[in-house]
mmCIF file of C-alpha atoms in Angstrom:
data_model
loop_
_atom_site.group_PDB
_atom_site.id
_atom_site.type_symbol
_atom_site.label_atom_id
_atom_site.label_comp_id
_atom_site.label_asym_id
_atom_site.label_seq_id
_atom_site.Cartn_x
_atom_site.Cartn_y
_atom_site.Cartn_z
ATOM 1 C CA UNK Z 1 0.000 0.000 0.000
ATOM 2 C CA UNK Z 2 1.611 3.522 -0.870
ATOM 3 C CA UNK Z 3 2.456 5.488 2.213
ATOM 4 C CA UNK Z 4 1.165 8.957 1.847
ATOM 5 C CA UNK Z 5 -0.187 10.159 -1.314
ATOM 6 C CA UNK Z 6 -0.020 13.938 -1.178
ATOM 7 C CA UNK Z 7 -3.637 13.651 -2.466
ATOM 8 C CA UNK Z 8 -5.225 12.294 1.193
ATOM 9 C CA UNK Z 9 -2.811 14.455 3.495
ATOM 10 C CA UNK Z 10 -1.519 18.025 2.146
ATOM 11 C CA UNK Z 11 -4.191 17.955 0.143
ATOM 12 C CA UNK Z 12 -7.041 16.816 2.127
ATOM 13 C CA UNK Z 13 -8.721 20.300 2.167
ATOM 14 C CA UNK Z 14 -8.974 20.345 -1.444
ATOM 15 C CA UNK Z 15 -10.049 16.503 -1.847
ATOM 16 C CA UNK Z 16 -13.663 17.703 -2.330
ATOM 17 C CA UNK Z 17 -12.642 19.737 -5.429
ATOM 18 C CA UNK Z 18 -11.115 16.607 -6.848
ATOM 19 C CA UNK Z 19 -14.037 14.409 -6.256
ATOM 20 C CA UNK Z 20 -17.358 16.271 -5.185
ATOM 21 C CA UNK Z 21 -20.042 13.816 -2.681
ATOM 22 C CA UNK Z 22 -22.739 15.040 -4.699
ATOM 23 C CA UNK Z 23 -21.494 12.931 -7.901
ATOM 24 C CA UNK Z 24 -21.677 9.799 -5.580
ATOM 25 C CA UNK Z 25 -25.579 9.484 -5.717
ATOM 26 C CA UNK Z 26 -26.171 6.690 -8.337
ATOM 27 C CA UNK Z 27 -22.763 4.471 -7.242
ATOM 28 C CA UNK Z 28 -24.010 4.631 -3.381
ATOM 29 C CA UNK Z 29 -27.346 3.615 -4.472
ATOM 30 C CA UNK Z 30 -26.102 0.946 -6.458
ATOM 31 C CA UNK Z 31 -23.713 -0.154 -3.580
ATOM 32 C CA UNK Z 32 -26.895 0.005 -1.140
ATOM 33 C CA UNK Z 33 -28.861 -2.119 -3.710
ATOM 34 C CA UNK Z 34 -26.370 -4.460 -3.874
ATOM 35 C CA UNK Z 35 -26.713 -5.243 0.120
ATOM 36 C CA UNK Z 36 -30.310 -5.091 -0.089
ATOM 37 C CA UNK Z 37 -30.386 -7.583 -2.617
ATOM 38 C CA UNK Z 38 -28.074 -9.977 -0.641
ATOM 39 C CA UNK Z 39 -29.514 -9.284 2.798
ATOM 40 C CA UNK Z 40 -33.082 -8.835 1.502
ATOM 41 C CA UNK Z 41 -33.340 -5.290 3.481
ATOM 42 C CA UNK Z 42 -31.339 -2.403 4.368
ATOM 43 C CA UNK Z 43 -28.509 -3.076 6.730
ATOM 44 C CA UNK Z 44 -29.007 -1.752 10.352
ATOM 45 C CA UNK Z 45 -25.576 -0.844 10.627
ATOM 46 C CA UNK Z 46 -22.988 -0.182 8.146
ATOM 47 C CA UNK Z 47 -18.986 -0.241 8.709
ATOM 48 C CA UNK Z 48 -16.701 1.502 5.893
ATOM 49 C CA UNK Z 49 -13.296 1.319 5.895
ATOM 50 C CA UNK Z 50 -11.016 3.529 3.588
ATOM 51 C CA UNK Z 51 -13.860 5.835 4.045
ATOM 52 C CA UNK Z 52 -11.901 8.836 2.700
ATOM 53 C CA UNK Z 53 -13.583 12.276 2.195
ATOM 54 C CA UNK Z 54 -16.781 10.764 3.141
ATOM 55 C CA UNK Z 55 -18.682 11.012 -0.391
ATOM 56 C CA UNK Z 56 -20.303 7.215 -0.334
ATOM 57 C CA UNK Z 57 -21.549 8.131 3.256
ATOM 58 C CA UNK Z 58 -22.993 11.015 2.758
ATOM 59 C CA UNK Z 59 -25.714 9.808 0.613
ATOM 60 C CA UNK Z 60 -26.546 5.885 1.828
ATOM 61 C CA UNK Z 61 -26.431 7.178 5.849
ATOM 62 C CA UNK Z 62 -30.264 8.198 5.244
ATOM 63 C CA UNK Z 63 -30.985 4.988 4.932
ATOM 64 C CA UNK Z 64 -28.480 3.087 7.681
ATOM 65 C CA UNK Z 65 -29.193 4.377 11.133
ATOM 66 C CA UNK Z 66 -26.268 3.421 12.726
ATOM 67 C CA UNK Z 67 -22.392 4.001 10.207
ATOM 68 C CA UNK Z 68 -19.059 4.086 11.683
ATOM 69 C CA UNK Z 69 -16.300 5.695 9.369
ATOM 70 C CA UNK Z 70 -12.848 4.394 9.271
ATOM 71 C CA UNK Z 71 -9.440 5.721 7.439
ATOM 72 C CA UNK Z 72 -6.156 5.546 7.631
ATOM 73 C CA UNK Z 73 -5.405 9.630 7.015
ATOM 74 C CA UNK Z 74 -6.387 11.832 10.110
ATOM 75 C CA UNK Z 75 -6.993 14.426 7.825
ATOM 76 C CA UNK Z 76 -9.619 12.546 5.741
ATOM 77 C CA UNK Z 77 -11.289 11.987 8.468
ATOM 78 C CA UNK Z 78 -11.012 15.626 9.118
ATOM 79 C CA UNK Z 79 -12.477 16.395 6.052
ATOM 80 C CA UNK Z 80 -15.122 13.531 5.682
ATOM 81 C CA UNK Z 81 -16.703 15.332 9.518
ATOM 82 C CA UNK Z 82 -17.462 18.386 7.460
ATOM 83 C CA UNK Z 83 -20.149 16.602 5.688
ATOM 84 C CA UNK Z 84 -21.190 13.901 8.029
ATOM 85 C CA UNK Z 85 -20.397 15.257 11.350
ATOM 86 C CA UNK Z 86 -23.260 13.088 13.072
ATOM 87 C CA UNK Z 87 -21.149 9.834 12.175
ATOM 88 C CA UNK Z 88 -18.223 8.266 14.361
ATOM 89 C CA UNK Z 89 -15.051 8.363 12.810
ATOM 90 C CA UNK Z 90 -12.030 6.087 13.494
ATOM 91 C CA UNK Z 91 -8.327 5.648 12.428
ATOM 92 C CA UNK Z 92 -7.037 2.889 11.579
ATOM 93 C CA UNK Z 93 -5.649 0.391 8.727
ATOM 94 C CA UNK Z 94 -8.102 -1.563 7.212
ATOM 95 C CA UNK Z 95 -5.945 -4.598 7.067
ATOM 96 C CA UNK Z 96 -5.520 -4.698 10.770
ATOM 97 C CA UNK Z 97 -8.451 -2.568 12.190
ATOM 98 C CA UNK Z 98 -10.240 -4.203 15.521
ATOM 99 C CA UNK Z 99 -13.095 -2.666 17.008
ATOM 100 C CA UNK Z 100 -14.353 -5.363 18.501
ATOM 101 C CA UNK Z 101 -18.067 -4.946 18.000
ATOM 102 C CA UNK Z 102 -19.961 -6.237 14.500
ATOM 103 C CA UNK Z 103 -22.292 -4.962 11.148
ATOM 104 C CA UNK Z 104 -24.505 -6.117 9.423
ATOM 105 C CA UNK Z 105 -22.426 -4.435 6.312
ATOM 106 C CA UNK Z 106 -18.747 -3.950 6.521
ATOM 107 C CA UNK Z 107 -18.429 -1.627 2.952
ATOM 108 C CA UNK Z 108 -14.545 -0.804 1.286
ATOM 109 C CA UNK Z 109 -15.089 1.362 -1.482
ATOM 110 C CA UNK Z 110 -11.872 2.303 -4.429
ATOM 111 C CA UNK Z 111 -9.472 2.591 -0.817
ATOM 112 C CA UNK Z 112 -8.974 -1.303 -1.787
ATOM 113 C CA UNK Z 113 -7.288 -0.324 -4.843
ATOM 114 C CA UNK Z 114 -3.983 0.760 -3.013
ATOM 115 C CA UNK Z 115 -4.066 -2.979 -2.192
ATOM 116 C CA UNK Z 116 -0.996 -4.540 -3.734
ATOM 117 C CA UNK Z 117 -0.447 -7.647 -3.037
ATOM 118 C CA UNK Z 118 -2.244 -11.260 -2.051
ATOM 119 C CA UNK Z 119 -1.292 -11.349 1.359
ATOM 120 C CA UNK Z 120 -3.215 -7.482 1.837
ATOM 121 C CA UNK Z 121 -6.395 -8.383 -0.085
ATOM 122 C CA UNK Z 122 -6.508 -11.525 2.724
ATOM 123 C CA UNK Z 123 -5.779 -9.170 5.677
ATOM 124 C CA UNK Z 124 -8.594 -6.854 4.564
ATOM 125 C CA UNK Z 125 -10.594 -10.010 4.130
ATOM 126 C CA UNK Z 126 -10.322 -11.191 7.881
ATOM 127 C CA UNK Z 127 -11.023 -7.434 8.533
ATOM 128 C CA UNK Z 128 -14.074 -7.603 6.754
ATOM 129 C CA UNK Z 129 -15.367 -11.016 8.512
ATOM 130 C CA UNK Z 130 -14.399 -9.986 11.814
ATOM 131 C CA UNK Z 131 -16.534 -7.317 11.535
ATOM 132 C CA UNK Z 132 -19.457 -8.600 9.756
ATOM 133 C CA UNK Z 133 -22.416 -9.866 11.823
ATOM 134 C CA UNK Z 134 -23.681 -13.722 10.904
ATOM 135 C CA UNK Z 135 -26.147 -12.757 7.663
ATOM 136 C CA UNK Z 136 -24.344 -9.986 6.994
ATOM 137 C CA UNK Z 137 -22.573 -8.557 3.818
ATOM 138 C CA UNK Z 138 -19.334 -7.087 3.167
ATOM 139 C CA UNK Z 139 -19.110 -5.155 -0.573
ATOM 140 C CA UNK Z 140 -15.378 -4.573 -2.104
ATOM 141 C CA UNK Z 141 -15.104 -2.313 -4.811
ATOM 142 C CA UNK Z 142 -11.391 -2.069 -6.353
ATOM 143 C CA UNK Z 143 -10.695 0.135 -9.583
ATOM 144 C CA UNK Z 144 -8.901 -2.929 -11.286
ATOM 145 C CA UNK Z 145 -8.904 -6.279 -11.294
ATOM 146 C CA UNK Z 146 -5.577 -8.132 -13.482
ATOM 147 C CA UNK Z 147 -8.436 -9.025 -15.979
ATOM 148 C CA UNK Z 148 -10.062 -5.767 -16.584
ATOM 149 C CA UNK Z 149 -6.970 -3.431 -16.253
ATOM 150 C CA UNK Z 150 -6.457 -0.779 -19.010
ATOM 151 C CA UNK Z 151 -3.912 2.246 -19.145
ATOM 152 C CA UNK Z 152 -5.597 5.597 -19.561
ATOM 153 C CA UNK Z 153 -5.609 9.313 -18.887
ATOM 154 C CA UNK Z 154 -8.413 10.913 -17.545
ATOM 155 C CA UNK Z 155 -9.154 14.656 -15.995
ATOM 156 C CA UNK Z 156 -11.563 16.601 -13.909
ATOM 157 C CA UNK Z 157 -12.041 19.037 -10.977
ATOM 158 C CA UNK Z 158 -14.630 21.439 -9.458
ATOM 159 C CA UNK Z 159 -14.810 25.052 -8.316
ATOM 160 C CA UNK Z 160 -15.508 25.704 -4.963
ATOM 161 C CA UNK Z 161 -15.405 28.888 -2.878
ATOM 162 C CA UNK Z 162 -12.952 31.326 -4.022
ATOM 163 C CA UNK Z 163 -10.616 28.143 -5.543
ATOM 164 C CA UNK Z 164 -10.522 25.729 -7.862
ATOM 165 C CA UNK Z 165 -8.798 22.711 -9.003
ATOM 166 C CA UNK Z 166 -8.506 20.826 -11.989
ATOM 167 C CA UNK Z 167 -6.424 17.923 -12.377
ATOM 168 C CA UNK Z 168 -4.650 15.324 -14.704
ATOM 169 C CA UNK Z 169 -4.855 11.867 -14.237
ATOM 170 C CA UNK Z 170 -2.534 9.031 -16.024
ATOM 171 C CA UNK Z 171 -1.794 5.426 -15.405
ATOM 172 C CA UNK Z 172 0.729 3.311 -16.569
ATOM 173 C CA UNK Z 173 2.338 -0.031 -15.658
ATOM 174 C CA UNK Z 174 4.233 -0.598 -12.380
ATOM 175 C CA UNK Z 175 7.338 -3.110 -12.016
ATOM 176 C CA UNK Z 176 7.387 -6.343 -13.349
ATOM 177 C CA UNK Z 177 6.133 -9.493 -11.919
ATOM 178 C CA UNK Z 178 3.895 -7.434 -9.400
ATOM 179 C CA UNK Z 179 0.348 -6.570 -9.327
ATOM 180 C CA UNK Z 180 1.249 -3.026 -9.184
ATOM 181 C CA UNK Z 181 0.370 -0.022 -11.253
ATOM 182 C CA UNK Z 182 1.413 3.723 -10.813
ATOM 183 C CA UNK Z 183 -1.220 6.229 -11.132
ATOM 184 C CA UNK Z 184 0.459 9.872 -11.106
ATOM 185 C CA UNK Z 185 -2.107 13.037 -10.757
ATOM 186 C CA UNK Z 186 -0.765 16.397 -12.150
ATOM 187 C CA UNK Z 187 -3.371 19.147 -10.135
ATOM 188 C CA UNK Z 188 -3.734 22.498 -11.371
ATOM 189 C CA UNK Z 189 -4.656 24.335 -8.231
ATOM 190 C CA UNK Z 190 -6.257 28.200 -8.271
ATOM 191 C CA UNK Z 191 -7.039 30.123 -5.015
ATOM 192 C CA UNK Z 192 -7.928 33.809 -4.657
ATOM 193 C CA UNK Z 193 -5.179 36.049 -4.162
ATOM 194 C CA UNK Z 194 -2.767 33.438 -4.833
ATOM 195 C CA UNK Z 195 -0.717 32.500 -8.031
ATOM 196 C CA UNK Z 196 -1.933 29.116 -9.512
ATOM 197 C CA UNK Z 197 0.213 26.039 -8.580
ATOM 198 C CA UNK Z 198 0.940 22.681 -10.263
ATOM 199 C CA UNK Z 199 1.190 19.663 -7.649
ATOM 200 C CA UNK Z 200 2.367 16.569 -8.792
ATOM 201 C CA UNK Z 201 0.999 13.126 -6.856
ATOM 202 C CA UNK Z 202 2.042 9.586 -7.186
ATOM 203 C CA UNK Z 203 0.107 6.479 -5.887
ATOM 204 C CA UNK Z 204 0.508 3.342 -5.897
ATOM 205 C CA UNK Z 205 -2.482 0.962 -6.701
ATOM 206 C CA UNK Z 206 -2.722 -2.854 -7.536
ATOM 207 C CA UNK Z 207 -4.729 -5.256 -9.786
ATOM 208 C CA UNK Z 208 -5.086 -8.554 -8.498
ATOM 209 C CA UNK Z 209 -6.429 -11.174 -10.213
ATOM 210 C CA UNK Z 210 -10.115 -12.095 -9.864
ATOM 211 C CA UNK Z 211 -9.704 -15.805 -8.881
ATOM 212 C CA UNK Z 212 -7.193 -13.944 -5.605
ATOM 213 C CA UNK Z 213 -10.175 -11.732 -4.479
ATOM 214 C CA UNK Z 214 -12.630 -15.135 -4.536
ATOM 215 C CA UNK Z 215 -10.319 -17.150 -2.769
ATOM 216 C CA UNK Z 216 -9.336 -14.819 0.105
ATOM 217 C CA UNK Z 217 -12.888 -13.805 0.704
ATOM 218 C CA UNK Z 218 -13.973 -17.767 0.421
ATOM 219 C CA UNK Z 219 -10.701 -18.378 3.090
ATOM 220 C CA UNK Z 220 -12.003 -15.910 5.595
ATOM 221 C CA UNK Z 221 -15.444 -17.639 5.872
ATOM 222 C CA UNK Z 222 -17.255 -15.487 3.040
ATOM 223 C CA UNK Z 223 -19.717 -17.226 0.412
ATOM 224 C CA UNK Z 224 -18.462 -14.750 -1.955
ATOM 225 C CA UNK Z 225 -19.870 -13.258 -5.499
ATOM 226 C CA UNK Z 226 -18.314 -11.027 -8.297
ATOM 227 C CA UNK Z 227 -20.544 -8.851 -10.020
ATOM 228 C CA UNK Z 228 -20.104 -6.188 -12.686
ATOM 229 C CA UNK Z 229 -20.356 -2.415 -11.172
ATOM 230 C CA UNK Z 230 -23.194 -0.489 -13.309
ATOM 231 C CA UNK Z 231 -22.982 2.889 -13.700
ATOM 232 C CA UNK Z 232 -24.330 5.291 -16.182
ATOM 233 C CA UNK Z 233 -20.683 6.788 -16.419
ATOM 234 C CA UNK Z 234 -19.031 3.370 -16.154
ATOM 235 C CA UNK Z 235 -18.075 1.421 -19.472
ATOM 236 C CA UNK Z 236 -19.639 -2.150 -19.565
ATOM 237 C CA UNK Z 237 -17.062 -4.798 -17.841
ATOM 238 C CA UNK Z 238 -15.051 -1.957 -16.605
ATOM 239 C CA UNK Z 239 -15.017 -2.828 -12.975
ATOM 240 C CA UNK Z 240 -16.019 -5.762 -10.920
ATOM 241 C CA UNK Z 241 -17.201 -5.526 -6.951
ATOM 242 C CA UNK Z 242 -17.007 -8.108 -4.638
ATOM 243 C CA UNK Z 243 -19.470 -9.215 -2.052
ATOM 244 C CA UNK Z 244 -19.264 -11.421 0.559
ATOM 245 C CA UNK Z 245 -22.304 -12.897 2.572
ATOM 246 C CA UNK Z 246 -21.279 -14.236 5.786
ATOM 247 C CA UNK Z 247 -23.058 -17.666 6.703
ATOM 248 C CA UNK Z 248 -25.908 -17.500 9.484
#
């Protein structure tokens, strides 16, 4: 997993103007569906881990009365209590997180993607079952999987109040016989009174094969499912999520 992308720290403030909650609408709904479907209701109580900014959560906490928010960046979490301040918020690594209490969801949204190798998708795995209630559901969501992996560029970026940011995104292979791939973000940053400035920001992410993801889950107790993410923005086969149902 890559240390400290400037992009969750330094940059925290500004994280919203990268990526805004309200363009998280349809993918929390379909993430909610999802549990519904496999639960056959709503979940009571929801964990996330590599909760980030807080966008998912801001939209399916209407419908989950009782959400605890985990990250590994203090200043995330920071940021993520600007928008949900009712919510409980918690630091910690969602490979080794213990919080000794249970969900019926445990929920790891595109944070798995930093994920590099086999050994950290089956730490997050245990995670996830420790933390999921008999019945219960856990949802993974990676960017990549080996199979579906493709090297793009993409850009975006929002105004706010008095600033702005636009960014560059590009990702490219990482070093042979790994799982890895680099994904470097060139941000175009404009502020009131201030001369624009040009951040650059590596991460680290991995692509692990789909057969790794079914196996760990399966290993930690799961019965576990890949499914196809649908999006209206979202090509067709583009991403995979991962669920989990824990047996009763």
């Amino acid at each position: 997993m890559s240390s400290r992308p400037r992009m969750y720290h330094e940059l925290a403030e500004w994280f919203h103007l990268i990526t805004a909650p309200e363009d998280y609408a349809e993918e929390a709904a379909y993430y909610l569906t999802l549990m519904r479907n496999i639960i056959g209701r709503s979940p009571a109580s929801l964990l996330e881990l590599g909760s980030g900014g807080g966008n998912n959560a801001s939209h399916y906490k209407a419908h989950i009365p009782d959400v605890v928010l985990s990250d590994r960046s203090e200043e995330m979490l920071a940021l993520s209590r600007t928008i949900n301040s009712e919510l409980e918020h918690i630091q910690g690594d969602m490979r080794t997180l213990r919080l000794a209490r249970r969900f019926e969801a445990v929920f790891v949204h595109d944070a798995c993607s930093y994920l590099t190798t086999e050994q950290d998708i089956r730490q997050l795995a245990a995670t996830a079952f420790e933390h999921c209630l008999p019945g219960g559901v856990a949802v993974f969501c990676p960017d990549h999987t080996a199979e579906n992996l493709v090297y793009e560029t993409d850009h975006g970026g929002h105004d706010g109040v008095g600033r702005a940011l636009r960014y560059l995104e590009w990702t490219s292979p990482g070093p042979p016989d790994t799982y890895e791939f680099a994904v470097d973000y060139a941000y175009v940053l404009h502020e009131d009174g201030h001369e624009p400035r040009v951040v650059l920001d590596r991460h680290v992410n991995g692509a692990l094969p789909r057969d790794t993801w079914l196996s760990a889950l399966t290993d930690a107790g799961f019965h576990p499912a890949a499914v196809p993410l649908v999006h209206s923005e979202v090509p067709e086969g583009y991403s995979e999520v991962f669920t989990g149902w824990r047996p009763v």
